[in-house]
Amino acid sequence: MSDDEGRQATMSTAMVEAIATEMRDNDEVFYMGEDVADYGGIFDSTDGLLEEFGHDRIMDVPISETAYIGAAVGAAQAGMRPIAELMFVDFFGVCMDQLYNQMAKNTYMSGANVNVPMVLTTAVGGTYSDAAQHSQTLYGTFAHLPGMKVVVPSTAYDAKGLMHNAIRDDDPVVYMFHKRLMGIGWMPAPDGPKTAVPEEPYTIPFGQADIKREGADVTVVTLGLHVHRALEAAAKLADDGIDVEVIDLRTLVPLDEATILESVQKTGRLVVVDEDYRSFGLTGEVISRVVEAEPDALEAVERLAIPDVPLPYARPLENRVIPDSDDIEDAIRKTQP
Amino acid sequence: MSDDEGRQATMSTAMVEAIATEMRDNDEVFYMGEDVADYGGIFDSTDGLLEEFGHDRIMDVPISETAYIGAAVGAAQAGMRPIAELMFVDFFGVCMDQLYNQMAKNTYMSGANVNVPMVLTTAVGGTYSDAAQHSQTLYGTFAHLPGMKVVVPSTAYDAKGLMHNAIRDDDPVVYMFHKRLMGIGWMPAPDGPKTAVPEEPYTIPFGQADIKREGADVTVVTLGLHVHRALEAAAKLADDGIDVEVIDLRTLVPLDEATILESVQKTGRLVVVDEDYRSFGLTGEVISRVVEAEPDALEAVERLAIPDVPLPYARPLENRVIPDSDDIEDAIRKTQP
Amino acid sequence: MGTVTTTQLRSMYEDMVTARYYEERLQEEYMEGKTPGFDISAGPIPGELHLAAGHEAAAAGVCAHLTDEDTVTAPHRPHHIAIAKGVDLKRMTAEIFGRETGLSAGKGGHMHLFDPDVNFACSGIIAQGCPPAVGAALAAMKRNESSVAVAYLGEGAISQGAFLESLNLASLHDLPVIFVVEDNDWAISMPKGRISVPQDGSKRAAGFDMPGVRIDHDDATAVYEAAAEAVGRARDGNGPTLMSVQVHRRMGHFMGDPETYRPEADQQRHQERDSIERLAADLEAAGVDEDERETIREDAHARVDDAIEWAKDQPEPEPDAALEDVFSNPPSGVTDEDPTPEFAGNGGADR
Amino acid sequence: MGTVTTTQLRSMYEDMVTARYYEERLQEEYMEGKTPGFDISAGPIPGELHLAAGHEAAAAGVCAHLTDEDTVTAPHRPHHIAIAKGVDLKRMTAEIFGRETGLSAGKGGHMHLFDPDVNFACSGIIAQGCPPAVGAALAAMKRNESSVAVAYLGEGAISQGAFLESLNLASLHDLPVIFVVEDNDWAISMPKGRISVPQDGSKRAAGFDMPGVRIDHDDATAVYEAAAEAVGRARDGNGPTLMSVQVHRRMGHFMGDPETYRPEADQQRHQERDSIERLAADLEAAGVDEDERETIREDAHARVDDAIEWAKDQPEPEPDAALEDVFSNPPSGVTDEDPTPEFAGNGGADR
Ligand SMILES: Cc1ncc(C[n+]2csc(CCOP(=O)(O)OP(=O)(O)O)c2C)c(N)n1
Ligand SMILES: Cc1ncc(C[n+]2csc(CCOP(=O)(O)OP(=O)(O)O)c2C)c(N)n1
Ligand SMILES: [Mg+2]
Ligand SMILES: [Mg+2]
């Protein structure tokens, strides 16, 4: 919506609405996860779905991620369209073989004789002192390994459209929702993610980044929570006459290189902001794509991410390592002539 | 050794020699893995050790990577110095939680109250048609997650010194040996990895890249098998008057940024060659580090890696995606004025 | 001999002699170019090769009860199971030779055979075929279909989380799935007693409230009968079964395995126990005489020779084909017209 | 009441009332600033908080048999176990409040308490404490020490690969390790019957040739006696034991859990079963009267209040401390003089 008209919804509501619609339309869609039935998802990812669809289609599962996510792979190969939830992305290590050696590779290893139409939903992100085993985004970890489409919505509007596309997609999609954006009662979201959301279904194709704010002086490439932190920084800098363009990647695989390049050609300055670990990840990828495609476009570049340490617990420590809008502001200023 | 004098050894011999020496010196060192005892390691990583140390210290284990690698974590926290082998790095998905949520993070999560002096050895790499589940290097996957030192030797000399350092190190070290370099009877190695190796112990500190060939016209940054492929390309290009510098990273964590920068300041041209997936990995990281530190140093840059597809089986397909010396030659030529 | 009919005996025999001859022929082809110096990258068959001579009874005896609608997942040693499940022999062979017309267009190889026509798949990671088999069974239950799923694994895999978690999930929902442990005593160089307690994989069932059955001699008829019960139970909605079948490893773990860790007496013993001869005796008793069996064998051998011949004639894939098939769909996930409603086109843009 | 002495009863009582009061006090502190509107980021205690009121008997009854040399790994709900194991209460509390003098200098928080002085560690990932406990037991065996290891887990964890694989590894080598399942009927919102068969975790032992014992009422004395046998068996080199102890979840899964999924009657039932009152009755019978118990309680409460007071007075860590402690050693791995022999300095350089 180009303005705030229409029904406002939280990100979780929008996401759940897409799931419900697809489930109504297609009996082959079902949802498996821990605490997704009676609880409605620890982060509201299935809120209200049990009432409409019952325990058969909104399935609580044993705390056996390898077994039930692998079962989703098997059901998907049999032609169903399961959605499996990994409660926190930080738990990927207990089921990664199913995710990357089976779900992600079976299509290729079979010469596309077989496909795996499933969605893995998973909660990501920090900012609430959940420490090293419950606060990561792992964006780079998933985007690095081929065979998975990787989706990271930042608004309710995007969350719904991307979820419709994810469920309809014939390939495995990893759908990473940031806890801080969901609009959960006990974890207040910033203002941005709650947007106008049409009631009818719509899709947002993968690989189309979204320019969340247009600007002429510097390009900020980011995703998830940090879209909103970047917009905050941009609003502050506008007062100082620095005109910031904020690109929300929305999907990491596929990556919308074209939109990034176009923006950088305009601004000549690039700040990449990521909530994942700094090295061997997203910031390096975006910068390299630009340098490779347009060796002379960049006059200044900054990368901002978790400084290669696990996520600490205490607030001053966590605040130190997760970039906030002040950090983004500083990074942007550094790129200015 | 500055020339080929002295005893020549294969990479596996050199690696095993370091392990044997450390085991003789320190009763707390032991080795766990599948087929490491009577078989001597599928890739010769423990060849001959059973005879000297017996089944108690060269332990075959159940095919339960989570259990035995986690047991190594526990034994290390109790002060022993276990070496645990993951037969192929491609299997990391069945035990990743122990590797990254326990082994790699316990030091940080305990405020260094606890440390985890263990080595994870693992075989990496393709070139022999072992397909998507047995041919990866996953360099970027491991280097991305904080808390593990990541070592990738390319020669017998380096393999020995790095292994001594790895076992003596008080922190977790992931030691990735490339199958094609080991000098295994049934998988002929190229010429390079067999080098002169002193009989006595020596260490190579982590974070010191090694300039395997000096050159003035272009910097090739690479590691593992591709050090040798780059040297081959360099030799061919020398005939055409292109003087190639080849940097062997040797460790990814820590990464020797200084050596890379110094070289690039000299050559102005950078080719990064990796046997891991292209996106969100090593090539992007190296390029970004250079661009960040020396925004104007680079006149040309090329990245060469697996083009974001799983590793295919048939030879023409595998050859297509793993960079060979011709590909490196081409990439280097593209950087030349 | 209970329930098994002569037709079924004959059909199992056919599968088993096909599989045995197939492995022998592949061994020949594989070793060509690798003799005398074994170089894994030389010769007409690329990569690793795990052959299953001595395992045939476990495949034939179980798959005899399955239709194309039933799902089977196999581990790294899959050929005999694929054959018993009815996987297209020619395209499977072409895949093993790395050819364009192979089941996976040369991308998968011998550990990654997928034939959706008969719902067969495999994976080279220990025990990771179990969860997808449970998933196929779950799909059958959800769709109210009577198909079942079978997950094969080695006795070395009985201590892997993926298998153990699958037992609970299958038992919890009474899913129509059968786990078949092919117990050949060895996990590469590790004898089963060195790595698992108890050694009999079927005993794992006890901790998961499901029946476990052990067939401790590789007798196809005995496997058939145990499987009749297990598959019947699954089809009737009465839940999963765990079977452990004693088989034999007549060859090395993979081709090129020197087997220096293996006592000669053990090798000997595994050669002597021949499930095929055993089944021949059952056939004889059922009135299928050596002449008839000879005909079956000859037909089987011809089929195998044909498949190998055909496969070797197939073209290798074009190098650039390596860049295809990461996704079955365009990366955008959009195949048809963009169903985005009009006003949503600019929807995200300005928040 | 068999083997338990009055001293031991008294000591268990002390641990249990300490733990109970600790959780009640933490609950108060935690909810401060989170009432009426619950915001997980507000108030003096950061992050999630999983309290163990109702679990005390499982901790006290087992840890009563342990010394500082024995290792314990706890899951996400660790305080009562830490207390019974003798973890420094002040530094643990400071850690929970995110202070610089906390056990982990504020880096770990309540799910990541490490006290090497008493060999206590925990992990927030389901069942992943099991393999390290097996490793501690393996180290003890290799070093010929008589120490044992105990891995705690919830009944929700009995279907996780890490636990199941650990059973085999421990049983295979007869390692001195005890697995203690704290069965509080619930895994967050999932009742045990919905996610595991059988529901009694101790039954898993059957598939791994090891003894399984169930204590189906949370009676510290009964736990103590079962643990005496299990720990004794381990110390004597006779291998592992799997125990499952019925406990009760008197509070929500984590603080802020609305428990809307939980029937009132169930909540009621869990409140009524009080292991502390039960133990009080045992103490009474052993001649420790209410006056003496009151003194024990008062001392315990004072210790807890002190610890909390102290913790809240501690400084928060400096932000830049976040950048330290990824490694205990310099990244180079070299602490002392470079022991590289002379000629090796340039060794790699020219190949
Ligand atoms: C998770 C994992 N760990 C290790 C391996 C390497 N590996 C391949 S086959 C094998 C032995 C398997 O033994 P078993 O299950 O008994 O099957 P068999 O080969 O005897 O048929 C091992 C360890 C693997 N493929 N996956
Ligand atoms: C591998 C993994 N999956 C899921 C979770 C999320 N989680 C945390 S506690 C919990 C429930 C645990 O139940 P139980 O083991 O019975 O312990 P309780 O909380 O009842 O003490 C879950 C699912 C996790 N931490 N790790
Ligand atoms: Mg076997
Ligand atoms: Mg519980």
Short mmCIF file of N, CA, C and O in Angstrom, two decimals, chain D residues 187-237:
data_model
loop_
_atom_site.label_atom_id
_atom_site.label_comp_id
_atom_site.label_asym_id
_atom_site.label_seq_id
_atom_site.Cartn_x
_atom_site.Cartn_y
_atom_site.Cartn_z
N ALA D 187 6.31 -30.85 27.80
CA ALA D 187 7.39 -30.21 27.05
C ALA D 187 6.77 -28.91 26.53
O ALA D 187 6.02 -28.94 25.55
N ILE D 188 7.04 -27.84 27.19
CA ILE D 188 6.32 -26.58 26.96
C ILE D 188 4.83 -26.91 26.97
O ILE D 188 4.30 -27.25 28.03
N SER D 189 4.17 -26.86 25.80
CA SER D 189 2.72 -27.07 25.78
C SER D 189 2.34 -28.49 25.38
O SER D 189 1.16 -28.79 25.23
N MET D 190 3.34 -29.33 25.16
CA MET D 190 3.01 -30.65 24.62
C MET D 190 3.03 -31.70 25.74
O MET D 190 4.07 -31.97 26.33
N PRO D 191 1.88 -32.31 26.00
CA PRO D 191 1.85 -33.37 27.01
C PRO D 191 2.65 -34.57 26.52
O PRO D 191 2.70 -34.84 25.32
N LYS D 192 3.25 -35.29 27.43
CA LYS D 192 4.21 -36.32 27.00
C LYS D 192 3.57 -37.37 26.12
O LYS D 192 4.20 -37.90 25.21
N GLY D 193 2.30 -37.67 26.34
CA GLY D 193 1.64 -38.68 25.53
C GLY D 193 1.51 -38.28 24.07
O GLY D 193 1.33 -39.12 23.20
N ARG D 194 1.61 -37.00 23.80
CA ARG D 194 1.47 -36.55 22.41
C ARG D 194 2.76 -36.71 21.63
O ARG D 194 2.74 -36.65 20.39
N ILE D 195 3.87 -36.87 22.33
CA ILE D 195 5.14 -36.81 21.60
C ILE D 195 6.06 -38.02 21.79
O ILE D 195 7.04 -38.14 21.05
N SER D 196 5.79 -38.87 22.74
CA SER D 196 6.71 -39.99 22.94
C SER D 196 5.98 -41.29 23.24
O SER D 196 5.01 -41.29 24.00
N VAL D 197 6.46 -42.37 22.68
CA VAL D 197 6.10 -43.71 23.13
C VAL D 197 7.36 -44.48 23.43
O VAL D 197 8.31 -44.42 22.66
N PRO D 198 7.43 -45.22 24.52
CA PRO D 198 6.48 -45.11 25.61
C PRO D 198 6.66 -43.78 26.33
O PRO D 198 7.64 -43.08 26.11
N GLN D 199 5.70 -43.45 27.18
CA GLN D 199 5.79 -42.17 27.88
C GLN D 199 6.86 -42.21 28.97
O GLN D 199 7.41 -41.18 29.32
N ASP D 200 7.12 -43.37 29.49
CA ASP D 200 8.11 -43.50 30.55
C ASP D 200 9.52 -43.58 29.94
O ASP D 200 9.88 -44.58 29.32
N GLY D 201 10.27 -42.52 30.13
CA GLY D 201 11.60 -42.42 29.52
C GLY D 201 12.54 -43.55 29.89
O GLY D 201 13.42 -43.91 29.10
N SER D 202 12.38 -44.11 31.06
CA SER D 202 13.32 -45.16 31.49
C SER D 202 13.22 -46.40 30.61
O SER D 202 14.13 -47.21 30.55
N LYS D 203 12.11 -46.52 29.90
CA LYS D 203 11.92 -47.68 29.02
C LYS D 203 12.86 -47.67 27.81
O LYS D 203 13.09 -48.69 27.18
N ARG D 204 13.35 -46.49 27.47
CA ARG D 204 14.30 -46.43 26.35
C ARG D 204 15.51 -47.34 26.61
O ARG D 204 16.16 -47.80 25.68
N ALA D 205 15.82 -47.54 27.88
CA ALA D 205 17.01 -48.33 28.23
C ALA D 205 16.97 -49.73 27.62
O ALA D 205 18.01 -50.30 27.25
N ALA D 206 15.77 -50.25 27.49
CA ALA D 206 15.61 -51.63 27.04
C ALA D 206 16.28 -51.88 25.69
O ALA D 206 16.80 -52.95 25.43
N GLY D 207 16.25 -50.89 24.83
CA GLY D 207 16.83 -51.08 23.51
C GLY D 207 18.34 -50.93 23.48
O GLY D 207 18.96 -51.06 22.43
N PHE D 208 18.93 -50.63 24.63
CA PHE D 208 20.37 -50.37 24.66
C PHE D 208 21.09 -51.20 25.72
O PHE D 208 22.16 -50.80 26.17
N ASP D 209 20.49 -52.29 26.11
CA ASP D 209 21.13 -53.20 27.08
C ASP D 209 21.63 -52.49 28.33
O ASP D 209 22.76 -52.70 28.77
N MET D 210 20.83 -51.61 28.86
CA MET D 210 21.25 -51.00 30.11
C MET D 210 20.06 -50.93 31.05
O MET D 210 18.91 -50.96 30.63
N PRO D 211 20.32 -50.84 32.36
CA PRO D 211 19.19 -50.80 33.28
C PRO D 211 18.45 -49.46 33.22
O PRO D 211 19.06 -48.40 33.11
N GLY D 212 17.14 -49.56 33.27
CA GLY D 212 16.30 -48.36 33.33
C GLY D 212 15.47 -48.42 34.59
O GLY D 212 14.93 -49.48 34.92
N VAL D 213 15.39 -47.32 35.30
CA VAL D 213 14.61 -47.35 36.53
C VAL D 213 13.70 -46.14 36.60
O VAL D 213 14.07 -45.03 36.22
N ARG D 214 12.50 -46.40 37.05
CA ARG D 214 11.49 -45.35 37.09
C ARG D 214 11.15 -45.06 38.54
O ARG D 214 10.87 -45.99 39.32
N ILE D 215 11.18 -43.80 38.93
CA ILE D 215 10.72 -43.40 40.25
C ILE D 215 9.48 -42.57 40.01
O ILE D 215 9.56 -41.41 39.61
N ASP D 216 8.32 -43.16 40.23
CA ASP D 216 7.13 -42.51 39.70
C ASP D 216 6.38 -41.63 40.69
O ASP D 216 5.20 -41.36 40.53
N HIS D 217 7.10 -41.16 41.69
CA HIS D 217 6.53 -40.18 42.60
C HIS D 217 7.72 -39.35 43.02
O HIS D 217 8.82 -39.88 43.22
N ASP D 218 7.56 -38.06 43.13
CA ASP D 218 8.79 -37.29 43.33
C ASP D 218 9.16 -37.21 44.80
O ASP D 218 9.05 -36.20 45.48
N ASP D 219 9.68 -38.31 45.21
CA ASP D 219 10.04 -38.56 46.58
C ASP D 219 11.57 -38.57 46.64
O ASP D 219 12.22 -39.44 46.06
N ALA D 220 12.11 -37.56 47.30
CA ALA D 220 13.57 -37.41 47.32
C ALA D 220 14.25 -38.65 47.86
O ALA D 220 15.32 -39.05 47.38
N THR D 221 13.65 -39.26 48.85
CA THR D 221 14.26 -40.44 49.46
C THR D 221 14.30 -41.60 48.46
O THR D 221 15.31 -42.30 48.35
N ALA D 222 13.22 -41.76 47.73
CA ALA D 222 13.20 -42.82 46.72
C ALA D 222 14.21 -42.54 45.63
O ALA D 222 14.91 -43.45 45.15
N VAL D 223 14.32 -41.28 45.24
CA VAL D 223 15.32 -40.91 44.23
C VAL D 223 16.71 -41.20 44.78
O VAL D 223 17.56 -41.78 44.09
N TYR D 224 16.90 -40.81 46.01
CA TYR D 224 18.20 -41.03 46.65
C TYR D 224 18.59 -42.50 46.60
O TYR D 224 19.72 -42.85 46.26
N GLU D 225 17.64 -43.34 46.92
CA GLU D 225 17.95 -44.77 46.95
C GLU D 225 18.22 -45.35 45.56
O GLU D 225 19.16 -46.12 45.38
N ALA D 226 17.42 -44.95 44.62
CA ALA D 226 17.67 -45.42 43.25
C ALA D 226 19.01 -44.91 42.75
O ALA D 226 19.77 -45.62 42.08
N ALA D 227 19.30 -43.65 43.09
CA ALA D 227 20.56 -43.06 42.64
C ALA D 227 21.76 -43.72 43.32
O ALA D 227 22.84 -43.84 42.73
N ALA D 228 21.56 -44.14 44.57
CA ALA D 228 22.66 -44.82 45.27
C ALA D 228 23.10 -46.02 44.45
O ALA D 228 24.30 -46.26 44.23
N GLU D 229 22.13 -46.75 43.97
CA GLU D 229 22.45 -47.93 43.18
C GLU D 229 23.10 -47.55 41.84
O GLU D 229 24.11 -48.12 41.44
N ALA D 230 22.50 -46.56 41.18
CA ALA D 230 23.00 -46.16 39.86
C ALA D 230 24.40 -45.59 39.96
O ALA D 230 25.30 -45.94 39.17
N VAL D 231 24.61 -44.68 40.91
CA VAL D 231 25.94 -44.07 41.05
C VAL D 231 26.94 -45.12 41.50
O VAL D 231 28.08 -45.16 41.01
N GLY D 232 26.51 -45.99 42.39
CA GLY D 232 27.39 -47.07 42.84
C GLY D 232 27.80 -47.95 41.68
O GLY D 232 28.99 -48.26 41.50
N ARG D 233 26.85 -48.32 40.87
CA ARG D 233 27.15 -49.15 39.70
C ARG D 233 28.18 -48.45 38.81
O ARG D 233 29.14 -49.05 38.35
N ALA D 234 27.96 -47.17 38.59
CA ALA D 234 28.88 -46.41 37.74
C ALA D 234 30.28 -46.38 38.37
O ALA D 234 31.28 -46.68 37.69
N ARG D 235 30.35 -46.05 39.64
CA ARG D 235 31.68 -45.95 40.28
C ARG D 235 32.40 -47.29 40.30
O ARG D 235 33.63 -47.34 40.27
N ASP D 236 31.63 -48.34 40.37
CA ASP D 236 32.24 -49.66 40.39
C ASP D 236 32.62 -50.17 39.00
O ASP D 236 33.03 -51.32 38.84
N GLY D 237 32.41 -49.34 38.01
CA GLY D 237 32.80 -49.75 36.67
C GLY D 237 31.80 -50.68 36.01
O GLY D 237 32.12 -51.38 35.06
#
